[in-house]
PDB file of C-alpha atoms in Angstrom:
ATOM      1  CA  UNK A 290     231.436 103.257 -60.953  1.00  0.00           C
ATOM      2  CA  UNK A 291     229.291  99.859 -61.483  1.00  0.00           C
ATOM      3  CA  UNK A 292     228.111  98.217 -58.509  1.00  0.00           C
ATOM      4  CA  UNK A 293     225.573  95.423 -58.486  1.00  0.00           C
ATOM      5  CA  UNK A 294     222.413  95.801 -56.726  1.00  0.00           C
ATOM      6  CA  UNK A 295     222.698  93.802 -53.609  1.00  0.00           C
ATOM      7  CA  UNK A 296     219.067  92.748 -53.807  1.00  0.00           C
ATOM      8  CA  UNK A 297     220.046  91.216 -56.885  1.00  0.00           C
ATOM      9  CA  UNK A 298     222.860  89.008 -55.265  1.00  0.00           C
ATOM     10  CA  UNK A 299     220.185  88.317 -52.458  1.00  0.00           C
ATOM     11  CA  UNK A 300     217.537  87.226 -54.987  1.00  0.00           C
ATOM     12  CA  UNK A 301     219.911  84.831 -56.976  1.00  0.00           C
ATOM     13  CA  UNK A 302     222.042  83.906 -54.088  1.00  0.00           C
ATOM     14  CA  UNK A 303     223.573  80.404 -56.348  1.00  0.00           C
ATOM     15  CA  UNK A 304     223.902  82.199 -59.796  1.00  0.00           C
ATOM     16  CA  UNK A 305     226.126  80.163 -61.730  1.00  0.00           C
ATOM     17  CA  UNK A 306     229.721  81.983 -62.529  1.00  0.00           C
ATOM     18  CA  UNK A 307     231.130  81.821 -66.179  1.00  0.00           C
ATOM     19  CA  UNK A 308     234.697  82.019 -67.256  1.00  0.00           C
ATOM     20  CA  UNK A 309     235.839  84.055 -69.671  1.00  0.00           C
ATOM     21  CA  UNK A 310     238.769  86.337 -70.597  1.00  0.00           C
ATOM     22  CA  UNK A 311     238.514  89.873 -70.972  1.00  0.00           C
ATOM     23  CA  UNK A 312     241.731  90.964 -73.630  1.00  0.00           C
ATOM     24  CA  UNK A 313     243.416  87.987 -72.527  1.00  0.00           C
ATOM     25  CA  UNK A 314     242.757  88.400 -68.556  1.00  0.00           C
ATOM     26  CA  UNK A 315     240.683  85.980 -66.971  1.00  0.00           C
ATOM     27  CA  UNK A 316     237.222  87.209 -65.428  1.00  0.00           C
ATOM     28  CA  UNK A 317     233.891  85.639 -63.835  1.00  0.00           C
ATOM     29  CA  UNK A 318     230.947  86.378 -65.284  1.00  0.00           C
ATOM     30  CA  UNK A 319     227.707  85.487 -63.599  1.00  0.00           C
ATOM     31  CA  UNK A 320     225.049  83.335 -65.182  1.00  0.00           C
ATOM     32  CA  UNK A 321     222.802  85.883 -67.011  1.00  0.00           C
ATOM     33  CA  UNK A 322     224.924  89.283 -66.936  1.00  0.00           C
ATOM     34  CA  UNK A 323     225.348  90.826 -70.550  1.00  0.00           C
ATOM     35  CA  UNK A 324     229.091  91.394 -72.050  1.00  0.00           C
ATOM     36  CA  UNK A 325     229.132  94.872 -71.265  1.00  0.00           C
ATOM     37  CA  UNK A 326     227.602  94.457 -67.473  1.00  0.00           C
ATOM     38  CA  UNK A 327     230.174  91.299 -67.374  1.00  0.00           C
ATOM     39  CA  UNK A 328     233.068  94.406 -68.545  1.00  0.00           C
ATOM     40  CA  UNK A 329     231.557  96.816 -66.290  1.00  0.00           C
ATOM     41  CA  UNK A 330     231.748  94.247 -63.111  1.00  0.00           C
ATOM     42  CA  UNK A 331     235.230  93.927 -63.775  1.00  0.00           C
ATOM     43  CA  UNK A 332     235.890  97.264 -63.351  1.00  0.00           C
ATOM     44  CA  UNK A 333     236.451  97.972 -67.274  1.00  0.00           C
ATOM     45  CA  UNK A 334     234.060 101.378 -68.009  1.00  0.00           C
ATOM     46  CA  UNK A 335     235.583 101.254 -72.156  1.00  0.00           C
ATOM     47  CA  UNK A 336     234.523  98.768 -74.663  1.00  0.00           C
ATOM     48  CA  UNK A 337     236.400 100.332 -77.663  1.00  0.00           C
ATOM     49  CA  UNK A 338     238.087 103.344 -78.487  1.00  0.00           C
ATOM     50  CA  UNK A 339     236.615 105.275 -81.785  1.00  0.00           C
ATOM     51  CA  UNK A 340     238.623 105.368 -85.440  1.00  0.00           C
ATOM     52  CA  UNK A 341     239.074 108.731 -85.556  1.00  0.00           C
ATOM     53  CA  UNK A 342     240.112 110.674 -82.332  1.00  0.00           C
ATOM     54  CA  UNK A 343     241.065 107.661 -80.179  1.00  0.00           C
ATOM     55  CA  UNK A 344     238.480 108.161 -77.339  1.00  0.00           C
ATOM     56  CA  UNK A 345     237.374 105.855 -74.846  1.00  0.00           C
ATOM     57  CA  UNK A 346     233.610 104.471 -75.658  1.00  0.00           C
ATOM     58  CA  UNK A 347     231.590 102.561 -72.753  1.00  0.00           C
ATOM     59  CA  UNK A 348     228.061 101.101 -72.323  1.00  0.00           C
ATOM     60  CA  UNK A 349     226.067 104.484 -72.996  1.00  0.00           C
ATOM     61  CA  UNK A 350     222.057 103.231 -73.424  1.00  0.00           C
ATOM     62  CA  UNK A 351     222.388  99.453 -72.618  1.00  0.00           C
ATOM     63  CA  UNK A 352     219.716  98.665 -74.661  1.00  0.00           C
ATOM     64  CA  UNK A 353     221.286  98.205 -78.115  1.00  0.00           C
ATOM     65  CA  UNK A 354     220.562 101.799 -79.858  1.00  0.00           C
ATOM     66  CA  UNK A 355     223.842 103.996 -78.990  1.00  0.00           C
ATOM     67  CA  UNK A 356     226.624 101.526 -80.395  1.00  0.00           C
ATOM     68  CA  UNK A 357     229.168 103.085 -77.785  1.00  0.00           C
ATOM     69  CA  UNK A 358     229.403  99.796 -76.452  1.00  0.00           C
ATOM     70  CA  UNK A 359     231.136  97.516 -79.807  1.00  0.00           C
ATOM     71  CA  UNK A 360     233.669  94.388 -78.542  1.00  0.00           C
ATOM     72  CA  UNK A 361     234.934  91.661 -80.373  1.00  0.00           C
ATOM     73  CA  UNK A 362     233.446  88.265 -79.382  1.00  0.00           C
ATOM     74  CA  UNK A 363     235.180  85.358 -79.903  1.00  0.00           C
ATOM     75  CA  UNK A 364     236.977  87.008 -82.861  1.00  0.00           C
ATOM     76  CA  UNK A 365     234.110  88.851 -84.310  1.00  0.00           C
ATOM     77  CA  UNK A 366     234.406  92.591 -84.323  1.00  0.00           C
ATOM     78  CA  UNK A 367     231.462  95.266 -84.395  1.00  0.00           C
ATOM     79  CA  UNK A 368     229.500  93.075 -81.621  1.00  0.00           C
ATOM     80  CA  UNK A 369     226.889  95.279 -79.117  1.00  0.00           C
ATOM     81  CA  UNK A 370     228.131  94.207 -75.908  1.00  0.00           C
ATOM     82  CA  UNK A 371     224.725  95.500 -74.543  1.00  0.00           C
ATOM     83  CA  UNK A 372     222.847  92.994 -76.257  1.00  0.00           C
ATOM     84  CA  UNK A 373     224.629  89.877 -75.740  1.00  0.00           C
ATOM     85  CA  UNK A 374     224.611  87.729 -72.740  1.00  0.00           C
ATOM     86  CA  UNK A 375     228.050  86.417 -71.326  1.00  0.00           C
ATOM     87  CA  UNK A 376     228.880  82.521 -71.851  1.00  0.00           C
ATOM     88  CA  UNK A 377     231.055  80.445 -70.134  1.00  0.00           C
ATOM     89  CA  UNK A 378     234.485  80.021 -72.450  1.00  0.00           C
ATOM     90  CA  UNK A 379     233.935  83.671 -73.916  1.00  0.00           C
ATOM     91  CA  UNK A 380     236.306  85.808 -75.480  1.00  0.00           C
ATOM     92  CA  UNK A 381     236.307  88.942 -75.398  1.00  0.00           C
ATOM     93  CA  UNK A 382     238.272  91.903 -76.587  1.00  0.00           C
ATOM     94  CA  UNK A 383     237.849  95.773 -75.916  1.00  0.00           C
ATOM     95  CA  UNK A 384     238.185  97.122 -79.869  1.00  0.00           C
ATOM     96  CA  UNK A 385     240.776  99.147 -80.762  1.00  0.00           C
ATOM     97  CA  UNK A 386     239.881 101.741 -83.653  1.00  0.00           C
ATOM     98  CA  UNK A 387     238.315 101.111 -87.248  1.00  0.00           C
ATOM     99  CA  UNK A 388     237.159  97.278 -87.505  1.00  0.00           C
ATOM    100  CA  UNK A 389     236.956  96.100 -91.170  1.00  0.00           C
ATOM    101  CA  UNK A 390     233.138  95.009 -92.815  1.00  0.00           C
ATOM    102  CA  UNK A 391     233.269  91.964 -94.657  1.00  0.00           C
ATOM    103  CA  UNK A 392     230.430  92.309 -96.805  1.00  0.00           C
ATOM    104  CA  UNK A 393     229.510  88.983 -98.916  1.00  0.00           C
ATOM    105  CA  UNK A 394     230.107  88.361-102.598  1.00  0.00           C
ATOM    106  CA  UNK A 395     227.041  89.296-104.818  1.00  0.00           C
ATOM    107  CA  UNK A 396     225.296  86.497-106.250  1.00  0.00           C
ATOM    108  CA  UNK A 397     223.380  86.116-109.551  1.00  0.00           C
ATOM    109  CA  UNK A 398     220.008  87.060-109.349  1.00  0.00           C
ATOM    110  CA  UNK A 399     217.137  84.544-110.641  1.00  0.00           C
ATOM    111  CA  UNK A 400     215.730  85.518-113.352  1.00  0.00           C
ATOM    112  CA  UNK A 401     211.784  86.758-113.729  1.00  0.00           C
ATOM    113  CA  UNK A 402     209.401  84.110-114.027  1.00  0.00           C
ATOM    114  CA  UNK A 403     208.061  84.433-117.273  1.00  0.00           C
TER     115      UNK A 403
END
């Protein structure tokens, strides 16, 4: 499982903790930590489960390309995990399944300058 590097905890010996709530649960973040390494640390290895089958989905490539790693942020589903850093009053929730896309109304297109 996740561990942090202890040189890491040596190196920033007075990093700053965040609160936030992990599906309701409170957790500590630390200053700096991503969402997903924030999940990870507290000992939760799934973000989201997929729509289809049901399976479990963690962190995979931690660098934004893989999508394995999806939460919903302070109500907003579909979010990479991997590529946003914790903040202190966060929400977050491991997603559950299919997520709805709201995709904005079209608007009327301006016409060709003659």
């Amino acid at each position: 499982m996740y561990k942090r590097l202890p040189e890491l905890a040596v190196s920033i010996p007075n990093a700053r903790l965040l609160a936030v709530t992990i599906d309701g649960k409170p957790f500590a973040a630390r200053d700096g930590d991503t969402v997903a390494a924030t999940l990870l640390a507290a000992g939760l290895a799934d973000c989201r489960t997929t729509p289809v089958s049901g399976s479990a989905r963690g962190p995979f490539c931690m660098m934004g390309v893989c999508f394995d790693c999806l939460v919903v942020i302070d109500g907003r589903p579909n979010q990479q995990s991997c590529m946003i850093p914790a903040k202190d009053g966060m929400k977050i929730e491991r997603q559950q399944g299919a997520r709805a896309v709201s995709v904005a109304p079209k608007t009327a297109m301006p016409e060709a300058m003659p």
